[in-house]
Coordinates of C-alpha atoms in Angstrom, one line a residue:
Chain A
M1061 CA 43.4 124.6 70.6
A1062 CA 42.5 127.8 72.4
T1063 CA 46.0 129.4 72.6
A1064 CA 47.4 130.8 69.3
N1065 CA 51.0 130.5 68.4
I1066 CA 53.2 133.5 69.2
E1067 CA 54.9 135.6 66.5
V1068 CA 58.6 135.7 66.6
S1069 CA 60.8 138.4 65.0
E1070 CA 63.5 136.2 63.7
T1071 CA 66.4 138.6 63.4
P1072 CA 69.7 136.7 62.9
L1073 CA 70.6 136.9 66.5
V1074 CA 67.2 135.9 67.9
L1075 CA 67.1 133.0 65.4
Y1076 CA 70.6 132.0 66.3
A1077 CA 69.7 131.8 70.0
L1078 CA 66.4 130.0 69.3
R1079 CA 68.1 127.3 67.2
R1080 CA 70.5 126.4 70.0
A1081 CA 67.8 126.7 72.6
D1082 CA 65.5 124.4 70.6
D1083 CA 68.4 121.8 70.2
A1084 CA 68.8 121.7 74.0
L1085 CA 65.1 121.6 74.9
I1086 CA 64.2 118.9 72.4
L1087 CA 67.2 116.7 73.3
G1088 CA 66.6 117.3 77.0
H1089 CA 62.9 116.3 76.5
R1090 CA 63.9 113.1 74.7
L1091 CA 66.3 112.2 77.6
S1092 CA 63.6 112.9 80.2
E1093 CA 61.4 110.3 78.5
W1094 CA 63.7 107.7 79.8
C1095 CA 62.9 108.6 83.4
G1096 CA 62.2 105.4 85.4
H1097 CA 62.7 103.2 82.3
A1098 CA 66.5 103.0 81.9
P1099 CA 68.5 99.8 81.9
A1100 CA 70.1 100.5 85.3
M1101 CA 69.3 103.0 88.1
E1102 CA 72.7 104.7 87.5
E1103 CA 71.6 105.4 84.0
D1104 CA 68.2 106.7 85.1
M1105 CA 70.2 109.2 87.1
A1106 CA 72.7 110.0 84.4
L1107 CA 70.0 110.5 81.7
A1108 CA 67.9 112.7 84.0
N1109 CA 71.1 114.6 84.9
M1110 CA 72.0 115.3 81.3
G1111 CA 68.3 116.2 80.4
L1112 CA 68.4 118.7 83.3
D1113 CA 71.6 120.3 82.0
L1114 CA 70.1 120.7 78.6
L1115 CA 66.9 122.1 79.9
G1116 CA 69.0 124.6 81.8
Q1117 CA 70.9 125.6 78.7
A1118 CA 67.6 125.9 76.8
R1119 CA 66.2 128.3 79.4
E1120 CA 69.2 130.6 79.3
L1121 CA 69.1 130.7 75.6
Y1122 CA 65.4 131.3 75.3
S1123 CA 65.7 134.1 77.9
Y1124 CA 68.4 135.7 75.9
A1125 CA 66.4 135.4 72.7
A1126 CA 63.5 137.1 74.4
K1127 CA 65.8 139.9 75.7
V1128 CA 67.3 140.4 72.2
E1129 CA 63.9 140.3 70.6
G1130 CA 62.6 142.8 73.0
K1131 CA 58.9 141.9 72.7
N1132 CA 56.5 140.2 75.0
N1133 CA 58.0 136.7 74.6
D1134 CA 59.7 134.6 77.3
E1135 CA 61.2 131.2 77.8
D1136 CA 57.8 129.6 78.2
K1137 CA 56.2 131.3 75.3
F1138 CA 59.0 130.2 73.1
A1139 CA 58.8 126.6 74.3
Y1140 CA 55.0 126.2 74.6
L1141 CA 53.5 128.5 72.0
R1142 CA 55.4 127.8 68.8
D1143 CA 54.3 125.0 66.5
V1144 CA 56.3 122.5 64.5
R1145 CA 57.0 125.0 61.7
Q1146 CA 58.4 127.6 64.1
Y1147 CA 60.8 125.2 65.9
R1148 CA 64.4 125.4 64.7
N1149 CA 66.2 122.5 66.2
L1150 CA 68.4 120.0 64.4
L1151 CA 66.6 116.9 63.0
L1152 CA 69.1 114.8 65.0
V1153 CA 67.8 115.8 68.4
E1154 CA 64.1 115.1 67.7
Q1155 CA 64.8 111.5 66.6
P1156 CA 63.0 109.0 68.9
N1157 CA 64.9 107.4 71.8
G1158 CA 64.6 103.9 70.3
D1159 CA 66.7 101.4 72.2
F1160 CA 69.5 102.5 74.6
A1161 CA 72.1 102.2 71.8
R1162 CA 70.1 104.7 69.6
T1163 CA 69.8 107.1 72.5
M1164 CA 73.5 106.9 73.2
V1165 CA 74.6 107.3 69.6
R1166 CA 72.3 110.3 69.2
Q1167 CA 73.8 111.7 72.4
F1168 CA 77.3 111.0 71.3
F1169 CA 77.0 112.7 67.9
Y1170 CA 75.4 115.8 69.5
A1171 CA 77.6 116.0 72.6
A1172 CA 80.8 115.6 70.7
F1173 CA 79.7 118.6 68.6
A1174 CA 78.3 120.6 71.5
D1175 CA 81.5 120.2 73.5
L1176 CA 83.6 121.7 70.7
Y1177 CA 81.0 124.3 69.9
W1178 CA 80.6 125.6 73.4
R1179 CA 84.3 125.7 74.0
A1180 CA 84.7 127.8 70.8
M1181 CA 81.8 130.0 71.7
M1182 CA 83.4 131.0 75.0
A1183 CA 85.4 133.4 72.7
S1184 CA 82.2 135.0 71.3
S1185 CA 82.2 138.8 71.2
D1186 CA 78.7 138.6 72.6
T1187 CA 79.2 138.5 76.4
T1188 CA 75.9 136.7 77.1
F1189 CA 76.8 134.0 74.6
A1190 CA 80.3 133.7 76.0
A1191 CA 78.9 133.3 79.5
I1192 CA 76.3 130.7 78.5
A1193 CA 79.1 128.9 76.6
A1194 CA 81.4 128.9 79.7
K1195 CA 78.7 127.1 81.7
S1196 CA 77.5 124.8 79.0
E1197 CA 81.0 123.7 78.2
K1198 CA 81.4 122.1 81.6
E1199 CA 78.2 120.2 81.1
S1200 CA 78.9 119.0 77.6
A1201 CA 82.3 117.8 78.6
Y1202 CA 80.5 115.4 81.0
H1203 CA 77.9 114.4 78.3
V1204 CA 80.6 113.5 75.8
R1205 CA 82.5 111.5 78.3
H1206 CA 79.4 109.6 79.4
S1207 CA 78.2 108.8 75.8
S1208 CA 81.7 107.9 74.5
E1209 CA 82.1 105.4 77.3
W1210 CA 78.8 103.8 76.4
I1211 CA 79.6 103.7 72.7
V1212 CA 82.8 101.7 73.5
R1213 CA 81.0 99.4 75.9
L1214 CA 78.2 98.7 73.5
G1215 CA 80.3 98.4 70.4
D1216 CA 82.9 96.2 72.1
G1217 CA 80.5 94.4 74.4
T1218 CA 78.4 91.5 73.1
E1219 CA 77.4 90.6 69.6
E1220 CA 73.9 92.0 70.2
S1221 CA 75.1 95.3 71.6
H1222 CA 77.5 95.7 68.8
R1223 CA 74.8 95.1 66.2
R1224 CA 72.4 97.6 67.9
A1225 CA 75.1 100.3 68.2
Q1226 CA 76.1 99.8 64.5
D1227 CA 72.4 100.0 63.4
A1228 CA 72.0 103.2 65.4
I1229 CA 75.1 104.8 63.8
D1230 CA 73.9 103.8 60.3
D1231 CA 70.4 105.2 60.9
L1232 CA 71.4 108.5 62.6
W1233 CA 74.4 109.4 60.5
A1234 CA 72.5 111.3 57.9
Y1235 CA 71.3 113.8 60.6
T1236 CA 74.8 114.9 61.6
G1237 CA 75.6 117.1 58.6
E1238 CA 73.1 119.7 59.7
M1239 CA 75.2 120.6 62.7
F1240 CA 77.8 122.1 60.4
T1241 CA 75.7 124.2 58.0
V1242 CA 75.3 127.9 58.1
D1243 CA 72.8 130.3 56.4
D1244 CA 73.3 133.9 55.4
G1245 CA 72.0 135.2 58.8
E1246 CA 74.5 133.1 60.7
R1247 CA 77.2 134.1 58.3
S1248 CA 76.7 137.7 59.3
L1249 CA 77.0 136.8 63.0
I1250 CA 80.2 134.8 62.2
D1251 CA 81.6 137.8 60.4
A1252 CA 80.8 140.0 63.4
G1253 CA 82.6 137.6 65.8
I1254 CA 79.4 136.8 67.6
A1255 CA 79.1 133.2 66.3
I1256 CA 81.7 130.7 65.4
D1257 CA 81.7 128.9 62.1
P1258 CA 80.7 125.3 62.9
A1259 CA 82.4 124.1 59.7
T1260 CA 85.7 124.8 61.4
L1261 CA 84.8 122.3 64.1
K1262 CA 84.1 119.5 61.7
P1263 CA 87.6 118.0 61.4
R1264 CA 88.0 117.8 65.2
W1265 CA 84.4 116.4 65.6
L1266 CA 85.2 113.8 63.0
K1267 CA 88.5 112.9 64.8
T1268 CA 86.6 112.4 68.1
I1269 CA 83.9 110.4 66.5
T1270 CA 86.3 108.2 64.4
G1271 CA 88.5 107.6 67.4
I1272 CA 85.7 106.4 69.6
V1273 CA 83.9 104.5 66.9
N1274 CA 87.1 102.6 66.0
E1275 CA 87.8 101.9 69.7
A1276 CA 84.3 100.5 69.9
T1277 CA 85.1 98.2 66.9
L1278 CA 82.3 99.9 65.0
A1279 CA 82.4 101.7 61.6
L1280 CA 81.1 105.0 60.2
P1281 CA 78.8 104.8 57.2
K1282 CA 80.4 105.4 53.8
S1283 CA 77.4 107.5 52.6
D1284 CA 77.8 111.3 52.8
W1285 CA 74.2 112.1 52.0
M1286 CA 73.0 114.5 54.8
Q1287 CA 69.4 115.3 55.7
Q1288 CA 68.6 119.0 56.3
G1289 CA 65.5 121.0 57.3
G1290 CA 65.3 121.4 61.1
R1291 CA 66.9 124.8 61.1
T1292 CA 64.2 126.2 58.8
G1293 CA 61.3 124.4 60.4
S1294 CA 61.0 121.4 58.0
H1295 CA 61.1 118.7 60.5
S1296 CA 60.6 114.9 60.7
E1297 CA 57.2 113.6 61.6
H1298 CA 58.4 113.0 65.1
L1299 CA 58.5 116.6 66.4
G1300 CA 54.7 117.2 66.2
H1301 CA 54.0 114.4 68.6
L1302 CA 56.7 115.6 70.9
L1303 CA 55.3 119.1 70.9
S1304 CA 51.7 118.1 71.4
E1305 CA 52.7 116.3 74.6
L1306 CA 55.1 119.1 75.8
Q1307 CA 52.6 121.9 75.1
S1308 CA 49.3 120.2 76.1
L1309 CA 48.7 122.1 79.4
Q1310 CA 49.6 125.6 78.1
R1311 CA 47.4 125.0 75.0
T1312 CA 44.5 123.7 77.1
F1313 CA 44.5 126.4 79.7
P1314 CA 45.3 129.6 77.9
G1315 CA 47.0 132.4 79.9
A1316 CA 47.2 130.5 83.2
T1317 CA 50.2 130.8 85.5
W1318 CA 51.7 127.6 86.7
Chain B
M553 CA 60.4 108.5 99.1
Y554 CA 58.9 106.4 101.8
T555 CA 58.8 103.2 103.7
Q556 CA 55.6 101.9 105.2
A557 CA 54.7 99.9 108.2
L558 CA 53.8 96.9 106.1
N559 CA 56.1 94.5 107.6
S560 CA 54.5 91.2 108.4
S561 CA 55.9 89.2 111.3
D562 CA 58.6 86.8 110.4
G563 CA 58.6 84.7 113.5
D564 CA 61.2 85.2 116.2
D565 CA 64.3 83.2 115.9
R566 CA 66.3 84.8 118.7
G567 CA 65.6 81.9 120.9
V568 CA 68.2 79.8 119.2
E569 CA 70.9 82.5 119.6
D570 CA 73.2 83.2 122.4
V571 CA 71.2 84.8 125.1
A572 CA 74.2 86.7 126.6
R573 CA 74.9 88.3 123.2
A574 CA 71.3 89.2 122.7
N575 CA 71.2 90.9 126.1
Q576 CA 74.4 92.7 125.3
F577 CA 72.9 93.9 122.0
Q578 CA 69.7 95.1 123.7
A579 CA 71.9 96.9 126.3
R580 CA 73.6 98.8 123.5
I581 CA 70.2 99.7 121.9
D582 CA 69.0 100.9 125.3
A583 CA 72.1 103.1 125.7
D584 CA 71.2 104.7 122.3
E585 CA 74.4 103.3 120.7
R586 CA 74.4 102.9 116.9
I587 CA 74.6 99.4 115.5
E588 CA 77.2 99.1 112.6
P589 CA 77.4 96.5 109.9
N590 CA 80.2 94.5 111.5
D591 CA 78.5 94.4 114.9
W592 CA 76.7 91.3 116.1
M593 CA 73.0 91.5 115.8
P594 CA 70.1 89.2 116.2
A595 CA 69.1 87.5 113.0
A596 CA 65.6 88.9 113.3
Y597 CA 66.9 92.4 113.6
R598 CA 68.9 91.9 110.4
K599 CA 65.9 90.5 108.6
T600 CA 63.5 93.2 109.7
L601 CA 65.9 95.9 108.7
T602 CA 66.8 94.3 105.4
R603 CA 63.1 94.2 104.6
Q604 CA 62.3 97.7 105.8
I605 CA 65.3 99.4 104.1
S606 CA 64.8 97.5 100.8
Q607 CA 61.1 98.3 100.8
H608 CA 62.0 101.9 101.3
A609 CA 64.5 101.7 98.4
H610 CA 61.9 100.0 96.2
S611 CA 59.4 102.8 97.0
E612 CA 61.9 105.4 95.9
I613 CA 62.4 103.7 92.6
V614 CA 58.7 102.9 91.9
G615 CA 57.9 106.4 93.1
M616 CA 59.7 107.8 90.1
L617 CA 56.9 106.5 87.8
P618 CA 53.9 108.5 89.0
E619 CA 55.8 111.7 88.9
G620 CA 57.9 110.8 85.9
N621 CA 54.5 110.5 84.1
W622 CA 54.3 114.4 84.1
I623 CA 57.9 115.4 83.2
T624 CA 57.2 115.6 79.5
R625 CA 54.0 117.6 80.2
A626 CA 55.1 119.9 82.9
P627 CA 53.4 123.3 82.2
S628 CA 56.5 125.6 82.4
L629 CA 60.2 125.1 82.0
R630 CA 60.8 126.0 85.6
R631 CA 58.4 123.3 86.8
K632 CA 59.8 120.8 84.4
A633 CA 63.3 121.4 85.6
A634 CA 62.3 121.1 89.3
L635 CA 60.4 117.9 88.6
L636 CA 63.2 116.3 86.7
A637 CA 65.6 117.2 89.5
K638 CA 63.2 115.8 92.0
V639 CA 62.8 112.5 90.2
Q640 CA 66.6 112.3 89.8
D641 CA 66.9 112.8 93.6
E642 CA 64.5 110.0 94.2
C643 CA 66.6 107.6 92.2
G644 CA 69.6 108.8 94.3
H645 CA 67.7 108.0 97.5
G646 CA 67.0 104.6 96.1
L647 CA 70.7 104.0 95.5
Y648 CA 71.7 105.2 99.1
L649 CA 69.0 102.9 100.5
Y650 CA 70.1 99.9 98.5
A651 CA 73.6 100.5 99.7
A652 CA 72.4 100.7 103.3
A653 CA 70.5 97.5 102.9
E654 CA 73.5 95.8 101.3
T655 CA 75.5 96.4 104.5
L656 CA 73.2 93.8 106.1
G657 CA 74.4 91.1 103.7
T658 CA 71.9 90.9 100.8
S659 CA 72.8 92.1 97.4
R660 CA 71.0 94.8 95.5
E661 CA 70.2 92.4 92.7
E662 CA 68.5 89.9 95.0
L663 CA 66.5 92.7 96.6
V664 CA 65.4 94.1 93.3
D665 CA 64.4 90.7 92.1
G666 CA 62.2 90.4 95.2
M667 CA 60.4 93.6 94.1
L668 CA 60.1 92.6 90.5
S669 CA 58.7 89.2 91.4
G670 CA 56.1 90.9 93.6
K671 CA 57.5 89.3 96.8
A672 CA 58.8 92.5 98.3
K673 CA 56.5 95.4 98.7
Y674 CA 56.8 99.1 98.1
S675 CA 54.7 102.0 99.4
S676 CA 51.0 101.6 98.7
I677 CA 50.8 105.3 97.6
F678 CA 52.6 104.7 94.3
N679 CA 49.8 102.5 93.1
Y680 CA 47.6 105.6 92.6
P681 CA 47.6 107.4 89.2
T682 CA 48.7 111.0 88.5
L683 CA 45.8 112.3 86.4
T684 CA 46.4 116.0 86.4
W685 CA 49.3 118.4 86.9
A686 CA 47.8 119.2 90.4
D687 CA 48.6 115.6 91.4
I688 CA 52.3 116.5 91.1
G689 CA 51.8 119.4 93.5
T690 CA 49.7 117.2 95.8
I691 CA 52.3 114.4 95.8
G692 CA 55.0 116.9 96.8
W693 CA 52.9 118.5 99.5
L694 CA 51.2 115.5 101.0
V695 CA 53.1 112.4 100.0
D696 CA 56.5 113.9 100.7
G697 CA 55.0 115.6 103.8
A698 CA 53.9 112.2 105.1
A699 CA 57.3 110.7 104.2
I700 CA 59.1 113.3 106.1
M701 CA 57.0 112.7 109.2
N702 CA 58.0 109.1 109.0
Q703 CA 61.6 109.6 108.1
I704 CA 62.7 112.3 110.6
P705 CA 62.4 109.8 113.5
L706 CA 64.3 107.2 111.4
C707 CA 67.3 109.6 111.4
R708 CA 67.7 108.3 115.0
C709 CA 67.1 104.7 114.1
S710 CA 69.4 102.3 115.9
Y711 CA 71.0 101.0 112.7
G712 CA 73.8 103.4 111.7
P713 CA 73.8 103.1 107.9
Y714 CA 70.0 103.5 107.7
A715 CA 70.0 106.5 110.1
R716 CA 72.7 108.2 108.1
A717 CA 70.9 107.5 104.8
M718 CA 67.8 109.1 106.3
I719 CA 69.6 112.3 107.3
R720 CA 70.7 112.8 103.7
V721 CA 67.3 111.8 102.3
C722 CA 65.4 114.1 104.7
K723 CA 67.3 117.2 103.6
E724 CA 66.3 116.7 100.0
E725 CA 62.8 115.6 100.8
S726 CA 61.9 118.7 102.7
F727 CA 63.0 120.7 99.7
H728 CA 60.7 118.7 97.5
Q729 CA 57.8 119.1 99.9
R730 CA 58.1 122.9 99.8
Q731 CA 58.2 122.8 96.0
G732 CA 55.1 120.7 96.0
F733 CA 53.3 123.1 98.3
E734 CA 54.4 126.0 96.1
I735 CA 52.8 124.3 93.1
M736 CA 49.6 124.1 95.1
V737 CA 49.7 127.7 96.2
T738 CA 50.1 128.8 92.5
L739 CA 47.2 126.6 91.4
C740 CA 45.0 127.9 94.3
R741 CA 45.7 131.5 93.4
G742 CA 45.2 130.8 89.7
T743 CA 42.1 130.4 87.6
A744 CA 38.9 128.7 88.8
E745 CA 39.8 125.7 86.6
Q746 CA 43.2 125.5 88.3
K747 CA 41.7 125.7 91.8
A748 CA 39.2 123.0 90.9
M749 CA 42.1 120.9 89.7
A750 CA 43.9 121.3 93.0
Q751 CA 40.7 120.4 95.0
N752 CA 40.2 117.3 92.9
A753 CA 43.7 116.2 93.4
L754 CA 43.4 116.6 97.2
D755 CA 40.1 114.6 97.1
R756 CA 41.8 111.7 95.4
W757 CA 45.1 111.7 97.4
W758 CA 44.0 112.5 101.0
W759 CA 42.9 109.0 102.1
P760 CA 45.7 107.1 100.3
V761 CA 48.2 109.4 102.0
L762 CA 46.7 108.7 105.5
M763 CA 47.2 105.0 104.7
M764 CA 50.9 105.6 104.1
F765 CA 51.4 105.5 107.9
G766 CA 50.3 101.9 107.9
P767 CA 47.6 100.0 109.8
P768 CA 46.2 101.3 113.1
D769 CA 48.2 100.5 116.2
Q770 CA 46.0 97.8 117.5
V771 CA 46.6 95.6 114.4
S772 CA 50.1 96.6 113.5
Q773 CA 52.0 93.3 113.6
H774 CA 55.5 94.5 113.7
S775 CA 55.6 97.4 116.2
D776 CA 56.7 95.6 119.4
T777 CA 60.1 94.4 118.4
S778 CA 60.7 97.4 116.1
T779 CA 60.1 99.7 119.0
K780 CA 62.2 97.7 121.4
W781 CA 65.0 97.7 118.9
K782 CA 64.6 101.5 118.2
I783 CA 63.9 101.0 114.5
K784 CA 60.6 102.6 115.1
R785 CA 60.2 105.4 117.5
F786 CA 56.6 106.5 117.1
S787 CA 53.5 104.4 116.4
N788 CA 51.6 104.5 113.1
D789 CA 48.7 106.3 114.7
E790 CA 50.9 108.8 116.4
L791 CA 52.6 109.8 113.2
R792 CA 49.3 109.9 111.3
Q793 CA 47.9 112.2 113.9
K794 CA 51.0 114.5 113.7
F795 CA 50.6 114.6 110.0
I796 CA 47.0 115.5 110.0
D797 CA 47.5 118.2 112.6
A798 CA 50.2 119.8 110.5
T799 CA 48.3 119.5 107.3
V800 CA 44.9 120.9 108.2
P801 CA 46.1 124.5 108.5
Q802 CA 48.0 124.1 105.2
A803 CA 44.8 123.1 103.5
E804 CA 43.1 126.1 105.1
F805 CA 45.8 128.4 103.9
L806 CA 45.3 127.1 100.3
G807 CA 41.5 127.4 100.7
L808 CA 41.0 123.7 100.0
T809 CA 38.6 121.4 101.7
I810 CA 39.9 118.1 103.2
P811 CA 37.5 115.4 101.9
D812 CA 36.5 114.3 105.4
P813 CA 33.2 116.0 106.4
G814 CA 33.3 114.1 109.7
M815 CA 36.7 115.5 110.8
K816 CA 36.6 117.6 114.0
Q817 CA 39.1 119.1 116.3
N818 CA 39.1 117.7 119.9
E819 CA 39.9 119.4 123.2
N820 CA 43.6 118.8 122.8
G821 CA 43.6 120.6 119.5
N822 CA 44.1 117.3 117.5
W823 CA 42.0 116.7 114.5
E824 CA 40.0 113.5 114.7
H825 CA 39.5 111.9 111.3
S826 CA 36.7 109.6 110.1
P827 CA 37.4 105.9 109.8
I828 CA 39.9 104.9 107.1
D829 CA 38.9 102.4 104.5
W830 CA 41.3 99.6 105.5
D831 CA 39.8 97.3 102.9
E832 CA 41.0 99.5 100.2
F833 CA 44.5 99.5 101.8
K834 CA 44.5 95.7 102.0
Q835 CA 43.5 95.5 98.3
V836 CA 46.2 97.8 97.2
L837 CA 48.8 95.9 99.2
A838 CA 47.5 92.6 97.7
G839 CA 48.2 94.0 94.3
N840 CA 44.8 95.3 93.4
G841 CA 45.2 99.1 93.5
P842 CA 44.6 101.1 90.4
C843 CA 48.2 101.1 89.2
N844 CA 49.9 98.0 90.8
R845 CA 50.0 96.1 87.5
D846 CA 51.2 99.1 85.5
R847 CA 53.9 100.0 88.0
L848 CA 55.4 96.5 88.2
A849 CA 55.0 96.1 84.4
A850 CA 57.0 99.3 83.8
R851 CA 59.8 98.2 86.2
R852 CA 59.9 94.7 84.7
K853 CA 60.0 96.1 81.2
A854 CA 62.9 98.4 82.1
H855 CA 64.7 95.5 83.7
E856 CA 64.1 93.1 80.8
E857 CA 64.7 95.5 78.0
G858 CA 67.9 96.7 79.7
A859 CA 69.3 93.3 80.1
W860 CA 71.4 93.4 76.9
V861 CA 72.8 96.8 78.0
R862 CA 73.9 95.4 81.3
E863 CA 75.3 92.3 79.6
A864 CA 77.3 94.5 77.2
A865 CA 78.7 96.5 80.1
M866 CA 79.8 93.2 81.9
A867 CA 81.2 91.7 78.7
Y868 CA 83.2 94.8 78.0
A869 CA 84.5 95.0 81.5
E870 CA 85.7 91.4 81.3
K871 CA 87.4 92.0 77.9
R872 CA 89.2 95.0 79.3
K873 CA 90.4 93.2 82.3
S874 CA 91.8 90.3 80.3
R875 CA 93.4 92.7 77.8
Q876 CA 95.1 94.5 80.7
R877 CA 96.2 91.2 82.2
A878 CA 97.6 90.1 78.8
Q879 CA 99.4 93.4 78.5
A880 CA 100.9 93.1 82.0
A881 CA 102.2 89.6 81.1
E882 CA 104.0 90.8 78.0

């Protein structure tokens, strides 16, 4: 590959913005893979719509990270010129689409968190974050409604849809813990009132998840083992393939403007 | 994105209908009145429109695939967002058009089944592959450009629901066309490799785009009644000519060469093109274009693999209804 990776000065605030941007970009990318292949035209539109919202959030967060970093980076350099080890997204969002149930469970786990997260972040002392949160909150409210409705339809639909939804919950559960973890850098932002402590959201997240899962006649796994690593660049094997596709043109034609 | 003059004649069954009503209907058409779903209409008018509108809807849906092919690889986040929004719009256009077709009395499911079984057609253009990023610009510029040429007159089509759908579609389509042209401008002002990519895309798409307007007037089977009924307001060749005359200066602006060395401007200022390879057109319509099999396979796969999801939604809706009924009875 002709174009080298960029270097990023990961101060706590830059890293914080990049982590949220990467979540949104990678999940948006996964949703966009459905384009033209969804179970119904209405779902093609809904998945593209949510993918587009997430892509918009990623762009705002990358631009903010670039501004805070104050170097020569921008949204496209962050997206296209960092490799797997430099990406900071949750393991959850990089999981493959699988069948529609798996996509919806992944979406539901994330959106139920993002909805609470953005609402809380509207109170951030960082005005840019507060503004991004105010916009994102409107979008995540739609995403959580859409995915909740599907979890209920699938869980309480047919035997087959119930089985598929339960399998998806069982397989993705271990990736949900990472949403609530915090490292020292984030702790300093929390103490400064810039970030919110995600651990405080966990009871409400669990309440939402449990309510919907029960309504769907499904069950949450008993296991509390949680996989970690995305936030520090230790990803699953899936992300490399995703990035090689996402970054191919920028890597092949270095320095070109598109 | 587009409907095409691919309609084959269905035979004319108006003879068996009430002549007085048929005359009244034609008088309304001649007076430029809009026909609405509850109005009487000749069976052949209903059939022709059902076919044309549903083919148009199928084209929007199949048309998501060649462009969708580049969403995950779009070279910047801005381009990716625009492309994703565009493909989403196309799906919306498909939905408006199925709704318009349904006002004529055939369900969307039946219409979609016709497409999946290969009985109903969609625009020939979507059977060509998108091999480079420049193809995405070219599709916006030329394919959407051709679609607009064809759809603007349809905004005045005699059937109200179709005309109204076209007004909404055209607004979004012009926006896509400008975005596509802007991709081309960026490529043509970029590196030598980008410029070559743009030229190569134009070389591959030019002739297929001209074919989008349908067969030449002397062999177009459907034009007579469609013109008389004001479904069609310009002939295939007229629209094709209009498109070429509008496009040549755009290619010049980009510094690209139209792959037709024999093309020349006549005294009226119109550009005369070399003969179109109608054999290729027939092959593509017959299912033998480069991507026909892949496109249909992708749509069938989505439909089949999505069956359990649609069944789940139905089963849940049923359960909910019966629970509500039981509650009401308590």
